[in-house]
């Protein structure tokens, strides 16, 4: 289901593997989102293409879900966009990921576990919103142990928790 503003909603089913899914691109007037409901564990396919660029206008694209508790990024995924998922508790990242956007998992208070492949290094671009630069807050507001924070920092993350 796609709304006029460009928001999309997925309830209980996802595209088949091999299908390309284009994320709605944010505009000057409005942030865009995909809402995913009725799924607890989601494997993000390398063939799904998310436009996760944070726009200079302060508008951006993100995924919102009230049901997802675990995200698994398939090997071959290259970008991680913003995920607004209050029940999210675990994320498994792929070594192939190149970029994790500035607010990728921030504000997900139940996120306490991130599985990171050995030797993985990621780019965490700074945030540029409303003409104000700030460092990445990709993991801000999550419930990580010191061990998890150390593992995340080893990937190149210098932002706040």
PDB file of C-alpha atoms in Angstrom:
ATOM      1  CA  UNK A   1       0.000   0.000   0.000  1.00  0.00           C
ATOM      2  CA  UNK A   2       1.449   3.406  -0.954  1.00  0.00           C
ATOM      3  CA  UNK A   3       0.101   6.669   0.391  1.00  0.00           C
ATOM      4  CA  UNK A   4      -0.070   9.877  -1.653  1.00  0.00           C
ATOM      5  CA  UNK A   5       2.711  11.463   0.396  1.00  0.00           C
ATOM      6  CA  UNK A   6       5.071   8.635  -0.593  1.00  0.00           C
ATOM      7  CA  UNK A   7       4.781   6.595   2.571  1.00  0.00           C
ATOM      8  CA  UNK A   8       4.447   2.856   2.040  1.00  0.00           C
ATOM      9  CA  UNK A   9       2.967   0.268   4.369  1.00  0.00           C
ATOM     10  CA  UNK A  10       3.704  -3.471   4.441  1.00  0.00           C
ATOM     11  CA  UNK A  11       1.537  -5.703   6.633  1.00  0.00           C
ATOM     12  CA  UNK A  12       2.721  -9.253   7.243  1.00  0.00           C
ATOM     13  CA  UNK A  13       4.430  -9.948   3.920  1.00  0.00           C
ATOM     14  CA  UNK A  14       7.523  -8.814   2.089  1.00  0.00           C
ATOM     15  CA  UNK A  15       8.712  -8.953  -1.523  1.00  0.00           C
ATOM     16  CA  UNK A  16      10.206 -12.204  -2.714  1.00  0.00           C
ATOM     17  CA  UNK A  17      13.996 -12.584  -2.669  1.00  0.00           C
ATOM     18  CA  UNK A  18      15.490 -11.118  -5.815  1.00  0.00           C
ATOM     19  CA  UNK A  19      12.898  -8.323  -6.100  1.00  0.00           C
ATOM     20  CA  UNK A  20      14.200  -4.789  -5.835  1.00  0.00           C
ATOM     21  CA  UNK A  21      12.381  -2.581  -3.349  1.00  0.00           C
ATOM     22  CA  UNK A  22      12.908   1.119  -3.788  1.00  0.00           C
ATOM     23  CA  UNK A  23      12.581   3.167  -0.655  1.00  0.00           C
ATOM     24  CA  UNK A  24      10.552   6.381  -1.024  1.00  0.00           C
ATOM     25  CA  UNK A  25      12.986   9.293  -1.414  1.00  0.00           C
ATOM     26  CA  UNK A  26      12.541  12.192   0.988  1.00  0.00           C
ATOM     27  CA  UNK A  27      11.481  15.500  -0.525  1.00  0.00           C
ATOM     28  CA  UNK A  28      11.970  19.108   0.521  1.00  0.00           C
ATOM     29  CA  UNK A  29       8.572  19.063   2.206  1.00  0.00           C
ATOM     30  CA  UNK A  30       8.289  15.752   3.985  1.00  0.00           C
ATOM     31  CA  UNK A  31      10.176  12.793   5.387  1.00  0.00           C
ATOM     32  CA  UNK A  32       9.245   9.453   3.824  1.00  0.00           C
ATOM     33  CA  UNK A  33       8.756   6.118   5.515  1.00  0.00           C
ATOM     34  CA  UNK A  34       8.012   2.474   5.000  1.00  0.00           C
ATOM     35  CA  UNK A  35       5.893   0.975   7.777  1.00  0.00           C
ATOM     36  CA  UNK A  36       6.361  -2.739   8.379  1.00  0.00           C
ATOM     37  CA  UNK A  37       3.917  -4.479  10.717  1.00  0.00           C
ATOM     38  CA  UNK A  38       3.157  -8.082  11.648  1.00  0.00           C
ATOM     39  CA  UNK A  39       6.771  -9.289  11.349  1.00  0.00           C
ATOM     40  CA  UNK A  40       9.040  -9.954  14.358  1.00  0.00           C
ATOM     41  CA  UNK A  41      12.257 -11.145  12.675  1.00  0.00           C
ATOM     42  CA  UNK A  42      13.170  -9.394   9.446  1.00  0.00           C
ATOM     43  CA  UNK A  43      16.033 -10.387   7.159  1.00  0.00           C
ATOM     44  CA  UNK A  44      16.949  -7.372   5.045  1.00  0.00           C
ATOM     45  CA  UNK A  45      17.695  -8.632   1.536  1.00  0.00           C
ATOM     46  CA  UNK A  46      20.728  -7.396  -0.373  1.00  0.00           C
ATOM     47  CA  UNK A  47      18.340  -6.843  -3.303  1.00  0.00           C
ATOM     48  CA  UNK A  48      16.160  -4.356  -1.475  1.00  0.00           C
ATOM     49  CA  UNK A  49      17.406  -0.883  -2.329  1.00  0.00           C
ATOM     50  CA  UNK A  50      16.751   1.692   0.360  1.00  0.00           C
ATOM     51  CA  UNK A  51      17.334   5.358  -0.371  1.00  0.00           C
ATOM     52  CA  UNK A  52      18.726   6.140   3.051  1.00  0.00           C
ATOM     53  CA  UNK A  53      20.434   9.439   2.305  1.00  0.00           C
ATOM     54  CA  UNK A  54      19.792  12.111   4.878  1.00  0.00           C
ATOM     55  CA  UNK A  55      18.708  15.162   2.963  1.00  0.00           C
ATOM     56  CA  UNK A  56      20.124  18.617   3.684  1.00  0.00           C
ATOM     57  CA  UNK A  57      16.554  19.839   4.117  1.00  0.00           C
ATOM     58  CA  UNK A  58      16.221  17.864   7.342  1.00  0.00           C
ATOM     59  CA  UNK A  59      13.863  15.355   5.725  1.00  0.00           C
ATOM     60  CA  UNK A  60      14.874  11.725   5.422  1.00  0.00           C
ATOM     61  CA  UNK A  61      13.711   8.218   4.652  1.00  0.00           C
ATOM     62  CA  UNK A  62      13.214   5.656   7.407  1.00  0.00           C
ATOM     63  CA  UNK A  63      11.556   2.361   8.298  1.00  0.00           C
ATOM     64  CA  UNK A  64       8.984   2.325  11.099  1.00  0.00           C
ATOM     65  CA  UNK A  65       7.742  -0.838  12.768  1.00  0.00           C
ATOM     66  CA  UNK A  66       5.832  -1.622  15.934  1.00  0.00           C
ATOM     67  CA  UNK A  67       6.499  -5.367  15.609  1.00  0.00           C
ATOM     68  CA  UNK A  68      10.136  -5.989  14.590  1.00  0.00           C
ATOM     69  CA  UNK A  69      12.276  -7.372  17.431  1.00  0.00           C
ATOM     70  CA  UNK A  70      15.217  -8.624  15.344  1.00  0.00           C
ATOM     71  CA  UNK A  71      16.903  -7.353  12.171  1.00  0.00           C
ATOM     72  CA  UNK A  72      19.329  -9.455  10.148  1.00  0.00           C
ATOM     73  CA  UNK A  73      21.226  -7.778   7.306  1.00  0.00           C
ATOM     74  CA  UNK A  74      22.005 -10.300   4.577  1.00  0.00           C
ATOM     75  CA  UNK A  75      25.590 -10.425   3.297  1.00  0.00           C
ATOM     76  CA  UNK A  76      25.652  -8.152   0.269  1.00  0.00           C
ATOM     77  CA  UNK A  77      23.711  -5.293   1.917  1.00  0.00           C
ATOM     78  CA  UNK A  78      25.690  -2.069   1.601  1.00  0.00           C
ATOM     79  CA  UNK A  79      23.616   0.596   3.419  1.00  0.00           C
ATOM     80  CA  UNK A  80      21.736   0.760   6.698  1.00  0.00           C
ATOM     81  CA  UNK A  81      18.988   3.382   6.816  1.00  0.00           C
ATOM     82  CA  UNK A  82      17.080   4.636   9.868  1.00  0.00           C
ATOM     83  CA  UNK A  83      14.960   2.117  11.781  1.00  0.00           C
ATOM     84  CA  UNK A  84      12.304   3.387  14.188  1.00  0.00           C
ATOM     85  CA  UNK A  85      11.359   0.148  15.934  1.00  0.00           C
ATOM     86  CA  UNK A  86      10.653   0.450  19.682  1.00  0.00           C
ATOM     87  CA  UNK A  87      10.582  -3.367  20.176  1.00  0.00           C
ATOM     88  CA  UNK A  88      13.877  -3.923  18.313  1.00  0.00           C
ATOM     89  CA  UNK A  89      16.225  -5.893  20.596  1.00  0.00           C
ATOM     90  CA  UNK A  90      18.823  -7.466  18.278  1.00  0.00           C
ATOM     91  CA  UNK A  91      20.587  -6.455  15.049  1.00  0.00           C
ATOM     92  CA  UNK A  92      22.924  -8.665  13.019  1.00  0.00           C
ATOM     93  CA  UNK A  93      25.091  -6.643  10.646  1.00  0.00           C
ATOM     94  CA  UNK A  94      26.728  -7.949   7.457  1.00  0.00           C
ATOM     95  CA  UNK A  95      30.421  -7.423   6.797  1.00  0.00           C
ATOM     96  CA  UNK A  96      29.518  -6.067   3.328  1.00  0.00           C
ATOM     97  CA  UNK A  97      27.846  -2.965   4.803  1.00  0.00           C
ATOM     98  CA  UNK A  98      29.615   0.233   3.774  1.00  0.00           C
ATOM     99  CA  UNK A  99      27.518   2.962   5.426  1.00  0.00           C
ATOM    100  CA  UNK A 100      25.310   3.225   8.511  1.00  0.00           C
ATOM    101  CA  UNK A 101      23.385   6.516   8.502  1.00  0.00           C
ATOM    102  CA  UNK A 102      23.680   9.045  11.318  1.00  0.00           C
ATOM    103  CA  UNK A 103      20.537   8.004  13.204  1.00  0.00           C
ATOM    104  CA  UNK A 104      20.223   4.394  12.045  1.00  0.00           C
ATOM    105  CA  UNK A 105      19.171   2.814  15.366  1.00  0.00           C
ATOM    106  CA  UNK A 106      19.002   5.822  17.685  1.00  0.00           C
ATOM    107  CA  UNK A 107      16.027   5.977  19.992  1.00  0.00           C
ATOM    108  CA  UNK A 108      15.334   2.224  20.016  1.00  0.00           C
ATOM    109  CA  UNK A 109      15.421   1.725  23.817  1.00  0.00           C
ATOM    110  CA  UNK A 110      15.200  -2.081  23.769  1.00  0.00           C
ATOM    111  CA  UNK A 111      18.118  -2.567  21.370  1.00  0.00           C
ATOM    112  CA  UNK A 112      20.720  -4.315  23.517  1.00  0.00           C
ATOM    113  CA  UNK A 113      22.503  -6.729  21.149  1.00  0.00           C
ATOM    114  CA  UNK A 114      24.417  -6.046  17.925  1.00  0.00           C
ATOM    115  CA  UNK A 115      26.140  -8.960  16.185  1.00  0.00           C
ATOM    116  CA  UNK A 116      29.145  -7.701  14.226  1.00  0.00           C
ATOM    117  CA  UNK A 117      31.260  -9.855  11.903  1.00  0.00           C
ATOM    118  CA  UNK A 118      34.911 -10.088  12.908  1.00  0.00           C
ATOM    119  CA  UNK A 119      37.011  -7.312  11.392  1.00  0.00           C
ATOM    120  CA  UNK A 120      34.009  -5.330  10.074  1.00  0.00           C
ATOM    121  CA  UNK A 121      34.570  -1.608   9.456  1.00  0.00           C
ATOM    122  CA  UNK A 122      31.739   0.767   8.577  1.00  0.00           C
ATOM    123  CA  UNK A 123      31.354   4.408   7.571  1.00  0.00           C
ATOM    124  CA  UNK A 124      29.208   6.550   9.884  1.00  0.00           C
ATOM    125  CA  UNK A 125      28.548   9.824   8.041  1.00  0.00           C
ATOM    126  CA  UNK A 126      27.858  12.889  10.153  1.00  0.00           C
ATOM    127  CA  UNK A 127      24.348  14.259  10.260  1.00  0.00           C
ATOM    128  CA  UNK A 128      23.417  17.486   8.461  1.00  0.00           C
ATOM    129  CA  UNK A 129      19.994  18.779   9.395  1.00  0.00           C
ATOM    130  CA  UNK A 130      18.640  22.272   9.318  1.00  0.00           C
ATOM    131  CA  UNK A 131      22.116  23.642   8.541  1.00  0.00           C
ATOM    132  CA  UNK A 132      23.556  22.108  11.731  1.00  0.00           C
ATOM    133  CA  UNK A 133      26.287  19.469  11.614  1.00  0.00           C
ATOM    134  CA  UNK A 134      26.436  16.822  14.321  1.00  0.00           C
ATOM    135  CA  UNK A 135      28.361  13.600  14.692  1.00  0.00           C
ATOM    136  CA  UNK A 136      26.668  10.294  14.030  1.00  0.00           C
ATOM    137  CA  UNK A 137      24.206   9.137  16.677  1.00  0.00           C
ATOM    138  CA  UNK A 138      23.527   5.817  14.993  1.00  0.00           C
ATOM    139  CA  UNK A 139      23.388   3.947  18.322  1.00  0.00           C
ATOM    140  CA  UNK A 140      22.244   6.728  20.677  1.00  0.00           C
ATOM    141  CA  UNK A 141      19.592   5.852  23.254  1.00  0.00           C
ATOM    142  CA  UNK A 142      20.046   2.073  23.033  1.00  0.00           C
ATOM    143  CA  UNK A 143      20.565  -0.313  25.988  1.00  0.00           C
ATOM    144  CA  UNK A 144      24.075  -1.633  25.285  1.00  0.00           C
ATOM    145  CA  UNK A 145      26.528  -3.293  27.651  1.00  0.00           C
ATOM    146  CA  UNK A 146      30.113  -2.014  27.801  1.00  0.00           C
ATOM    147  CA  UNK A 147      31.194  -5.069  25.768  1.00  0.00           C
ATOM    148  CA  UNK A 148      28.702  -4.233  22.978  1.00  0.00           C
ATOM    149  CA  UNK A 149      29.719  -0.558  22.969  1.00  0.00           C
ATOM    150  CA  UNK A 150      33.377  -1.593  22.630  1.00  0.00           C
ATOM    151  CA  UNK A 151      32.545  -3.897  19.701  1.00  0.00           C
ATOM    152  CA  UNK A 152      30.587  -1.112  17.961  1.00  0.00           C
ATOM    153  CA  UNK A 153      33.443   1.368  18.462  1.00  0.00           C
ATOM    154  CA  UNK A 154      35.840  -1.159  16.873  1.00  0.00           C
ATOM    155  CA  UNK A 155      33.864  -0.786  13.594  1.00  0.00           C
ATOM    156  CA  UNK A 156      34.793   2.913  13.397  1.00  0.00           C
ATOM    157  CA  UNK A 157      31.892   4.424  15.349  1.00  0.00           C
ATOM    158  CA  UNK A 158      32.823   7.581  17.279  1.00  0.00           C
ATOM    159  CA  UNK A 159      29.336   8.863  18.088  1.00  0.00           C
ATOM    160  CA  UNK A 160      27.471   8.848  21.356  1.00  0.00           C
ATOM    161  CA  UNK A 161      25.560   6.038  22.991  1.00  0.00           C
TER     162      UNK A 161
END
